[in-house]
Structures are given as C-alpha cells and as structure tokens.
Short mmCIF file of C-alpha atoms and ligand atoms in Angstrom, two decimals:
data_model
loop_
_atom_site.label_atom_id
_atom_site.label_comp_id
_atom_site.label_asym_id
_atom_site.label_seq_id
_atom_site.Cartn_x
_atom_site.Cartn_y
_atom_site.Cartn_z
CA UNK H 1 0.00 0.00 0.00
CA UNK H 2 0.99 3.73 -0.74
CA UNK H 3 1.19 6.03 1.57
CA UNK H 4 -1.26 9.38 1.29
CA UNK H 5 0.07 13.08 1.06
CA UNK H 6 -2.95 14.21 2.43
CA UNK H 7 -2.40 12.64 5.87
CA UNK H 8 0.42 13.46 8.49
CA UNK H 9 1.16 11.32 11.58
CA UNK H 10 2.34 13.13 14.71
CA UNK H 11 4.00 10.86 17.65
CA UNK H 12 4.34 13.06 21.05
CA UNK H 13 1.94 14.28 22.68
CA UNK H 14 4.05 17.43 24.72
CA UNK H 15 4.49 21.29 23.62
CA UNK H 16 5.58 20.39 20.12
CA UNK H 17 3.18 17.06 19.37
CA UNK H 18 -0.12 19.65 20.09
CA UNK H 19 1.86 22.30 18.00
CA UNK H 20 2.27 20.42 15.15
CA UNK H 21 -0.74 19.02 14.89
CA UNK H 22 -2.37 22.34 14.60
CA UNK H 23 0.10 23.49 11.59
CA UNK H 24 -0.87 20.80 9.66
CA UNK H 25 -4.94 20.55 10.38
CA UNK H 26 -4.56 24.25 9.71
CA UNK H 27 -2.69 23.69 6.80
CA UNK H 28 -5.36 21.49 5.44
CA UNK H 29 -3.93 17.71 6.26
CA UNK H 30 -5.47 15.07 8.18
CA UNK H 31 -3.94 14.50 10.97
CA UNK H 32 -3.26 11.62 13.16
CA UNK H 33 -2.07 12.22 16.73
CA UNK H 34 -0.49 9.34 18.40
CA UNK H 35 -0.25 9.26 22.31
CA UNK H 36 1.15 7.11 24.77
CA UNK H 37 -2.23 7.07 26.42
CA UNK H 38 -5.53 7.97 25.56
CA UNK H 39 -5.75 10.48 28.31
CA UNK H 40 -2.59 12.43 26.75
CA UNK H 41 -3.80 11.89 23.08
CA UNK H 42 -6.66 13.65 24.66
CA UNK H 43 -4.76 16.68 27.02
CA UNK H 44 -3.35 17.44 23.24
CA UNK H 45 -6.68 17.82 21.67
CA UNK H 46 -8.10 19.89 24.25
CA UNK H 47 -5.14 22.22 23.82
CA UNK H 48 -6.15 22.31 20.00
CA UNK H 49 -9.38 23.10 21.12
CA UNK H 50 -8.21 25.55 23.24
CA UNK H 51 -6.50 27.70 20.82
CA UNK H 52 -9.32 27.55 18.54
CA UNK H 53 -11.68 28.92 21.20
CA UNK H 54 -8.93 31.75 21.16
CA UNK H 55 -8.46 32.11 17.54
CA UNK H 56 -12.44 32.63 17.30
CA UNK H 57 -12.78 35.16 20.23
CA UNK H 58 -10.33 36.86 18.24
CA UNK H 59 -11.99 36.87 15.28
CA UNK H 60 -8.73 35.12 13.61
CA UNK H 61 -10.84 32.15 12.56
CA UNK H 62 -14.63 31.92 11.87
CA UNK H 63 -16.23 29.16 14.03
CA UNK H 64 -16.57 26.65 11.22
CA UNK H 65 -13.22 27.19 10.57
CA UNK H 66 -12.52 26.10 14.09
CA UNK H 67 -14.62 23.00 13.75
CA UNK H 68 -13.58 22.01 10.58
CA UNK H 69 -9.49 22.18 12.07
CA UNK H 70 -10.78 19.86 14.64
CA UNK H 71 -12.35 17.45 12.79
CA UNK H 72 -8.93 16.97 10.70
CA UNK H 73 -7.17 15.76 13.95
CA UNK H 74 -7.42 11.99 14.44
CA UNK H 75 -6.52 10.59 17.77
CA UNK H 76 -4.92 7.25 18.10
CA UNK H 77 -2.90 5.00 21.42
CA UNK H 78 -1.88 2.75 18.16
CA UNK H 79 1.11 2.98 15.65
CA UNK H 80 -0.92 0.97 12.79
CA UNK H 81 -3.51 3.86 12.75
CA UNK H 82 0.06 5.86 11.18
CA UNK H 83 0.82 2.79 8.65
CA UNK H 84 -0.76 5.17 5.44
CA UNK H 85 0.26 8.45 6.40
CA UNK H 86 2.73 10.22 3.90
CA UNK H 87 5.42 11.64 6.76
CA UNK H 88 4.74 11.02 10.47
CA UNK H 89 7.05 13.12 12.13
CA UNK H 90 7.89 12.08 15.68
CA UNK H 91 8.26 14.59 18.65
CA UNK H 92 8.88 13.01 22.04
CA UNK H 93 11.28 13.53 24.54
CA UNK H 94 14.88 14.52 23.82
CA UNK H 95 16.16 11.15 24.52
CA UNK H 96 17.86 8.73 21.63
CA UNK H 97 16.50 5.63 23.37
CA UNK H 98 12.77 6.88 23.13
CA UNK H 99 13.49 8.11 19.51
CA UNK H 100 15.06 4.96 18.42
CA UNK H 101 12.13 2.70 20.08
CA UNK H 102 9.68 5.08 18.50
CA UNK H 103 11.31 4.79 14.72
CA UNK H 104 11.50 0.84 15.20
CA UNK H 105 7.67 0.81 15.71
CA UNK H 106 7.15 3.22 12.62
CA UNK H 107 9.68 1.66 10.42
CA UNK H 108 7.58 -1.94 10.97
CA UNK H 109 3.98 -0.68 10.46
CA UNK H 110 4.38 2.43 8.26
CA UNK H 111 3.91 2.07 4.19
CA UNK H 112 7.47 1.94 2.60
CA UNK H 113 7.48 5.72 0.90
CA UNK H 114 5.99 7.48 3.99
CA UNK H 115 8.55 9.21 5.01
CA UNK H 116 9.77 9.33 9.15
CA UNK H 117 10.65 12.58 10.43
CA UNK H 118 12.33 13.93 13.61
CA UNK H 119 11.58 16.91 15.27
CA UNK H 120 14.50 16.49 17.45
CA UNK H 121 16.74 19.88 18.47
CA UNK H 122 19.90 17.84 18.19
CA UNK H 123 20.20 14.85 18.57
CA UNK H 124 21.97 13.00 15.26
CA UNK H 125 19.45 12.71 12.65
CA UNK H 126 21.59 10.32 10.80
CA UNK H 127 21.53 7.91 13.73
CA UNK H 128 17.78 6.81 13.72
CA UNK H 129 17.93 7.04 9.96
CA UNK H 130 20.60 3.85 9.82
CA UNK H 131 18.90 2.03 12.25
CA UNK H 132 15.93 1.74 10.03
CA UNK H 133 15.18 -0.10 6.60
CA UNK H 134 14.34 3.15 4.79
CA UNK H 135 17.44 5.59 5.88
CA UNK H 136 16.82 7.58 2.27
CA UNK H 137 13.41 8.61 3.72
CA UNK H 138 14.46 9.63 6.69
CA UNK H 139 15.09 13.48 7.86
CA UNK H 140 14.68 16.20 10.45
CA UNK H 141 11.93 18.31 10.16
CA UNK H 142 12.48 20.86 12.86
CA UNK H 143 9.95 23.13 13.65
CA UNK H 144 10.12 25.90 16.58
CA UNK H 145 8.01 26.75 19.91
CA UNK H 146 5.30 27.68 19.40
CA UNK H 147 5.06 25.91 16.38
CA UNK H 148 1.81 27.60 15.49
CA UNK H 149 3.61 31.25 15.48
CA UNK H 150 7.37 30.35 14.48
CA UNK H 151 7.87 30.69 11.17
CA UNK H 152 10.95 28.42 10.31
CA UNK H 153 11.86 24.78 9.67
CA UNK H 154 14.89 23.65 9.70
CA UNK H 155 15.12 20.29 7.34
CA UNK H 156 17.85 18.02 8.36
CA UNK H 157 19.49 16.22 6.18
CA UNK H 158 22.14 13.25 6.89
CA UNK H 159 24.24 12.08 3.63
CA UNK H 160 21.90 8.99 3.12
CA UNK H 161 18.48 10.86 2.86
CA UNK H 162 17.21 10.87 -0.88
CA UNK H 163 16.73 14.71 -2.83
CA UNK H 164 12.88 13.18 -3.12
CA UNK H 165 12.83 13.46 0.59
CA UNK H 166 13.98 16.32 1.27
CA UNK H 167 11.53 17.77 -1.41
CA UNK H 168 8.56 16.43 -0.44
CA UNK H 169 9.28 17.10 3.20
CA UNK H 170 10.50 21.11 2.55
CA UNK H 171 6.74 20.98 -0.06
CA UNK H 172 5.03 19.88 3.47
CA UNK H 173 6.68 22.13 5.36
CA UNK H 174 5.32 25.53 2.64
CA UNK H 175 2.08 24.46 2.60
CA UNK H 176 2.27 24.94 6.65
CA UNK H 177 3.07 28.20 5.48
CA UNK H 178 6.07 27.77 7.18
CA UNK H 179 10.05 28.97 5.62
CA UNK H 180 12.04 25.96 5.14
CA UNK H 181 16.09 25.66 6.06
CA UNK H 182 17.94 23.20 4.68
CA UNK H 183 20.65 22.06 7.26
CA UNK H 184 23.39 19.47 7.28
CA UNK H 185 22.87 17.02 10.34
CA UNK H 186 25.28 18.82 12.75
CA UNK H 187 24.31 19.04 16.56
CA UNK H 188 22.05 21.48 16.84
CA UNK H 189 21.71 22.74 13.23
CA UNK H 190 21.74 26.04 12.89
CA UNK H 191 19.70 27.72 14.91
CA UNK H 192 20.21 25.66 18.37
CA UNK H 193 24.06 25.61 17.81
CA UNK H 194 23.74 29.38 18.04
CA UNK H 195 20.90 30.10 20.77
CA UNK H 196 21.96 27.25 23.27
CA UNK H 197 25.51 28.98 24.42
CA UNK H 198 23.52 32.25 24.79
CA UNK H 199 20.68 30.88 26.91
CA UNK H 200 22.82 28.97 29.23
CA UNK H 201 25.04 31.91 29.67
CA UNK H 202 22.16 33.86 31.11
CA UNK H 203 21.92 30.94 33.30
CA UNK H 204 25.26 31.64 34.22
CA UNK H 205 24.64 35.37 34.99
CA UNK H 206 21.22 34.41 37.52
CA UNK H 207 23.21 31.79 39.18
CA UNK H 208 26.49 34.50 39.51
CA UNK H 209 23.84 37.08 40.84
CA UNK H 210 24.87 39.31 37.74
CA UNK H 211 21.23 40.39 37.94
CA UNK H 212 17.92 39.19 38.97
CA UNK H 213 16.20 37.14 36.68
CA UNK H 214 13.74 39.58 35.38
CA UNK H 215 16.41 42.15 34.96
CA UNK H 216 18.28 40.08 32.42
CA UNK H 217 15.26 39.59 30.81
CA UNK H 218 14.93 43.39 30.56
CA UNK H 219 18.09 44.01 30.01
CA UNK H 220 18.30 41.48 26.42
CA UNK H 221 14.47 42.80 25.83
CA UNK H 222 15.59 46.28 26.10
CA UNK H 223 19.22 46.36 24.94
CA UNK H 224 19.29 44.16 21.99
CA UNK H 225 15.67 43.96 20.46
CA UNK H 226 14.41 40.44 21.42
CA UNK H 227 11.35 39.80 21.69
CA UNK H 228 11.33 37.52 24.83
CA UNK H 229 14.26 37.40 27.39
CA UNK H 230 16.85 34.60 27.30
CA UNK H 231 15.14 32.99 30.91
CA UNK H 232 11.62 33.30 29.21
CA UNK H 233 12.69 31.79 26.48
CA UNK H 234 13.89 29.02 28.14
CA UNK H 235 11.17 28.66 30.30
CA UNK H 236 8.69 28.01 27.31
CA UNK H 237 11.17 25.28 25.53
CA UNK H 238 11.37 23.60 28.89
CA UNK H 239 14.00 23.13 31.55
CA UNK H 240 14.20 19.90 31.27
CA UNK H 241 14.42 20.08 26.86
CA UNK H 242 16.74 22.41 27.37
CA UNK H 243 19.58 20.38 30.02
CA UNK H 244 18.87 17.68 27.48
CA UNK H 245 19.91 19.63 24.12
CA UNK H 246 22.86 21.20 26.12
CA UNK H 247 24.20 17.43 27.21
CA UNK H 248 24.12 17.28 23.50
CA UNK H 249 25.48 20.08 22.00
CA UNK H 250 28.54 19.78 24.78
CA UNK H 251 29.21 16.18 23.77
CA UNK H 252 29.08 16.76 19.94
CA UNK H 253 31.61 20.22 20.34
CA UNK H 254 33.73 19.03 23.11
CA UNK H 255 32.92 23.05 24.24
CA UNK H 256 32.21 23.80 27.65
CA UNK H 257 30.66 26.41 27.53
CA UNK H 258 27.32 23.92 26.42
CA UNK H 259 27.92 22.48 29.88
CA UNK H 260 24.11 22.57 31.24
CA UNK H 261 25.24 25.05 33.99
CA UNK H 262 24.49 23.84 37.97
CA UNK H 263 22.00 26.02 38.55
CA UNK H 264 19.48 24.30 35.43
CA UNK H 265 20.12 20.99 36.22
CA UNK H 266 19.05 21.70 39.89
CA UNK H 267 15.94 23.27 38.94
CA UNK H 268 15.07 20.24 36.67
CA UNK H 269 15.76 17.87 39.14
CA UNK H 270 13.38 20.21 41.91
CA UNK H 271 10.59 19.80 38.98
CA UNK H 272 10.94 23.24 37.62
CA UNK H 273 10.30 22.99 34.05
CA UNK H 274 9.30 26.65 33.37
CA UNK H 275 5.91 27.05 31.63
CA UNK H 276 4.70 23.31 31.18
CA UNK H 277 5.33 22.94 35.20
CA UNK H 278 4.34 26.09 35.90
CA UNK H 279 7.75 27.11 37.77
CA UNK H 280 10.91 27.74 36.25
CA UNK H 281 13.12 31.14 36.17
CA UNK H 282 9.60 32.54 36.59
CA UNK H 283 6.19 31.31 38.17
CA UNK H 284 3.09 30.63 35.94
CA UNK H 285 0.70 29.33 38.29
CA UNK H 286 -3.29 30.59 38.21
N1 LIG Q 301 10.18 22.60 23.59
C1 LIG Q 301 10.71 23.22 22.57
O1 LIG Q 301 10.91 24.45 22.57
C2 LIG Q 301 11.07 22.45 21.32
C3 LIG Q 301 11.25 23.13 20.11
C4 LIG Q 301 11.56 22.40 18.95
C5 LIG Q 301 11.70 21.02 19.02
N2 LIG Q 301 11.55 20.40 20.22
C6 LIG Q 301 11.72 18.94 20.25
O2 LIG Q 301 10.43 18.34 20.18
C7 LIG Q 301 10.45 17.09 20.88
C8 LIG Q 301 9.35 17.08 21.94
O3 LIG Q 301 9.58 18.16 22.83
P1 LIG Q 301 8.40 18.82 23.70
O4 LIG Q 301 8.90 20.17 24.08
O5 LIG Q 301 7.09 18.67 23.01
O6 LIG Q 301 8.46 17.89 25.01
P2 LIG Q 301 7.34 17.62 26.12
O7 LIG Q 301 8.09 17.31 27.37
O8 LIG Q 301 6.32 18.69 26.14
O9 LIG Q 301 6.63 16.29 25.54
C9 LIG Q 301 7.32 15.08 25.41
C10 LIG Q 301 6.42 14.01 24.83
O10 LIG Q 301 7.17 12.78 24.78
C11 LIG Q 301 6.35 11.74 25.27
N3 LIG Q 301 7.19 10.68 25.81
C12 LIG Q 301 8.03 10.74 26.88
N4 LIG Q 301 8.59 9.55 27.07
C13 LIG Q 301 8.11 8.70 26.11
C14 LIG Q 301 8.30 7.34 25.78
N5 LIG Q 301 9.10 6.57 26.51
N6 LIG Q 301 7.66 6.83 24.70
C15 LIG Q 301 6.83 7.60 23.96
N7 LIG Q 301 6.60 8.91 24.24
C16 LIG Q 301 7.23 9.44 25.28
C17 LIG Q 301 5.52 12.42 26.36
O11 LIG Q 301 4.38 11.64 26.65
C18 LIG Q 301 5.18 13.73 25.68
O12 LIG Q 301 4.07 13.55 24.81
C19 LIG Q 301 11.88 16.94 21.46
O13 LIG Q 301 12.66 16.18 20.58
C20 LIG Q 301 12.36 18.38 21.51
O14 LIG Q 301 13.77 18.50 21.47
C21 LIG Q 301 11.20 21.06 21.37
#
C-alpha cells in the first residue's frame, strides 16, 4: 500500500506534538495524533481546542473554521492507525533511546514511501535514519516553539536521505506556510548551535547574581531587540528540553561552555520545568 500526502502522523503528545498538529490541520492535512495514552492523546486535543476557542474570540478564525481544524485531527494510542500516512514526524522527549524505540515501531507498520521525520533539536538525525530499513526517507523536520507562530523549519538532512525526501518534506513544510532551512545534520543545526551557548550563559549570569532574573530579561528585551528574554525563552522550551539539548550540544563540540550550567540541572531535578510545570526562572501558576 501507498502512503497518502494528504495525511500526516504526529507521535508526542508534549508542547511540540499539540503544535504540530495544529500546523498541519490548519494547513489542510489530516492528521493523526499518536499518544502514549488515551488520556494524553486527549490533554493534546483539548489544547487544539483551546486555541481555537482563542483564535475565534479573536476573530482570527470563523467558528466553522474552528470546527472544521478539529475534525482533521485523528486521535490514536496505536502505531498501525500511522501505517498510510505520507510523513509522520515524531516529537517526544529529547532522549535517543525513546526516539530509536519510536522509529523501530514506525519503520515496521508504516507504508514503505511514507517518510519518518524527527523533530528532534539535536540529537543525530543520521543515527535513527541507519537504524531503520528506509534511511533515504528519513530526515529532520524541525519546527520551533510555538510551532503555530514560528515561522521556520529547519530540514535536516544526513548524507543517506534521498533529494525526493527532502523535497517532499521542505513541499510539506510551505504548505504549513512555514520557511524551510535546509541544514546538514550537525548538533544542533543552525539555529540551536547558536541560541543554546547564549541561553545557558544567562543561566550563568542568575546563578552568579549578575542580575535578577527579570532584569536580564529586561536588560536582552531592552538592549538588543528580542522579543522575549533569554530565561523566558527558556522557560517556554522547557528546563528539562533544554539540560537535554545542552548534554548534546557539549558532547558533539567538546565546548564547555554547552555544559548545562548547575544552577538548570538543579531546577530540573526540583521539577521546575518553566511554563509546562508552571515554575521555572519565573512562576506561571493561576
Ligand atoms: N520545547 C521546545 O521548545 C522544542 C522546540 C523544537 C523542538 N523540540 C523537540 O520536540 C520534541 C518534543 O519536545 P516537547 O517540548 O514537546 O516535550 P514535552 O516534554 O512537552 O513532551 C514530550 C512528549 O514525549 C512523550 N514521551 C516521553 N517519554 C516517552 C516514551 N518513553 N515513549 C513515547 N513517548 C514518550 C511524552 O508523553 C510527551 O508527549 C523533542 O525532541 C524536543 O527536542 C522542542
């Protein structure tokens, strides 16, 4: 059997998994959303559902529009309900071991030209490619938080991933809407490599008592044009994503200033994952 354009399979069910899923619906493709449980197949939807609401108060989206999106967004606890899809692009933890398990299961039950994406932020692409039967249709498709707002995509591609691929995943990734990046499969790409020093240097400065948290915030806000300050920012990716793509990045460049600095690694391991917690360098609670 062939696999279908029209449908995309999303596996992860955090920040990114709900994200995604609402690019693509939006974008006009059925989607199916793969949990680990029903109950966080579920928590994902009612996000979607969520931002619809908002999207209508705000007159961004007429309610039919709204109901329509939904009705594109499949929910599934099984990996066969993926087997047709024409890319499933898999977003779970930042862990090789999860990926890896993850790409086995798709490899065995998905059609053999749908193509199996990443959405890691840098771990080696290349890696789960090889370990499957298909490593030409393999890639990174790399979106950014919030997926629904950030406009680029980086597209990873390792040395054994076909030119069809990477076409028909950068064609997906346009009619998102979205600006695709072509990237060789280096930790961290492009944009990662770059922002990861910076945000962990901030780190740095709170733990040094350079400044209080919200005054570094201010300080980048105010002093160099970003829109969000490096501790925000890292409080929406997630403390815990973030240690994780650090371990990474200081492994692959032998650098150490990607050394996950003390003072993130203790919050993770306190449970302070910024937003998705609700406590990190700031508090979020109701
Ligand atoms: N958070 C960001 O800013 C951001 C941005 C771009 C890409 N990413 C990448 O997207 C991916 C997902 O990140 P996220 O921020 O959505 O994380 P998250 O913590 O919000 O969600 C992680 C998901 O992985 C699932 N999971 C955990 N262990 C699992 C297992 N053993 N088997 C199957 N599923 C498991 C969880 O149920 C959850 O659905 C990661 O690879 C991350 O690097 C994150």
């Amino acid at each position: 059997m062939g696999s279908n354009e029209h449908e995309i399979g999303v596996v992860g069910t955090g920040i990114m998994g709900a994200g995604l899923a609402e690019v693509a619906a939006a974008a006009g493709f059925s989607v199916i959303l793969k949990g680990r449980s029903q109950a966080s197949a579920d928590a994902a939807f009612a996000i979607i559902e969520w931002s619809m609401a908002r999207q209508v108060k705000k007159e961004k989206r007429t309610p039919e529009e709204a109901a329509a999106l939904l009705t594109r967004v499949r929910r599934t606890t099984s990996y066969h309900e993926l087997a047709g899809a024409g890319i499933v692009i898999e977003s779970v933890a930042e862990n090789m071991d999860i990926k890896r398990e993850v790409f086995a299961e798709l490899d065995r039950v998905c059609a053999a030209d749908t193509i199996l994406a990443t959405n890691t932020s840098t771990l080696p692409v290349t890696e789960l490619a090889i370990a499957t039967s298909r490593p030409g249709q393999v890639c990174g498709i790399h979106f950014f938080n919030p997926a629904t707002l950030m406009e680029l995509v980086e597209i990873v591609v390792p040395d054994v991933t076909t030119e069809n691929t990477v076409a028909r995943a950068a064609a997906f990734v346009s009619d998102c809407g979205k600006t695709p990046v072509r990237v060789k499969d280096v930790a961290g790409f492009v944009v990662n490599a770059l922002l990861f020093p910076y945000l962990n240097n901030a780190v740095r400065m709170a733990e040094a008592g350079t400044a209080t948290a919200a005054d570094i915030d201010l300080a980048m806000q105010g002093g160099c044009n970003m829109p969000m300050g490096p501790l925000a920012l890292l409080d929406l990716i997630g403390l815990d994503t973030a240690v994780s793509i650090l371990g990474t990045l200081a492994k692959a460049f032998a650098e150490p200033n990607y050394e996950p600095v003390p003072l993130l690694t203790k919050m993770v391991e306190n449970g302070h994952l910024g937003r998705k917690s609700g406590q990190g360098f700031f508090n979020y609670g109701d």
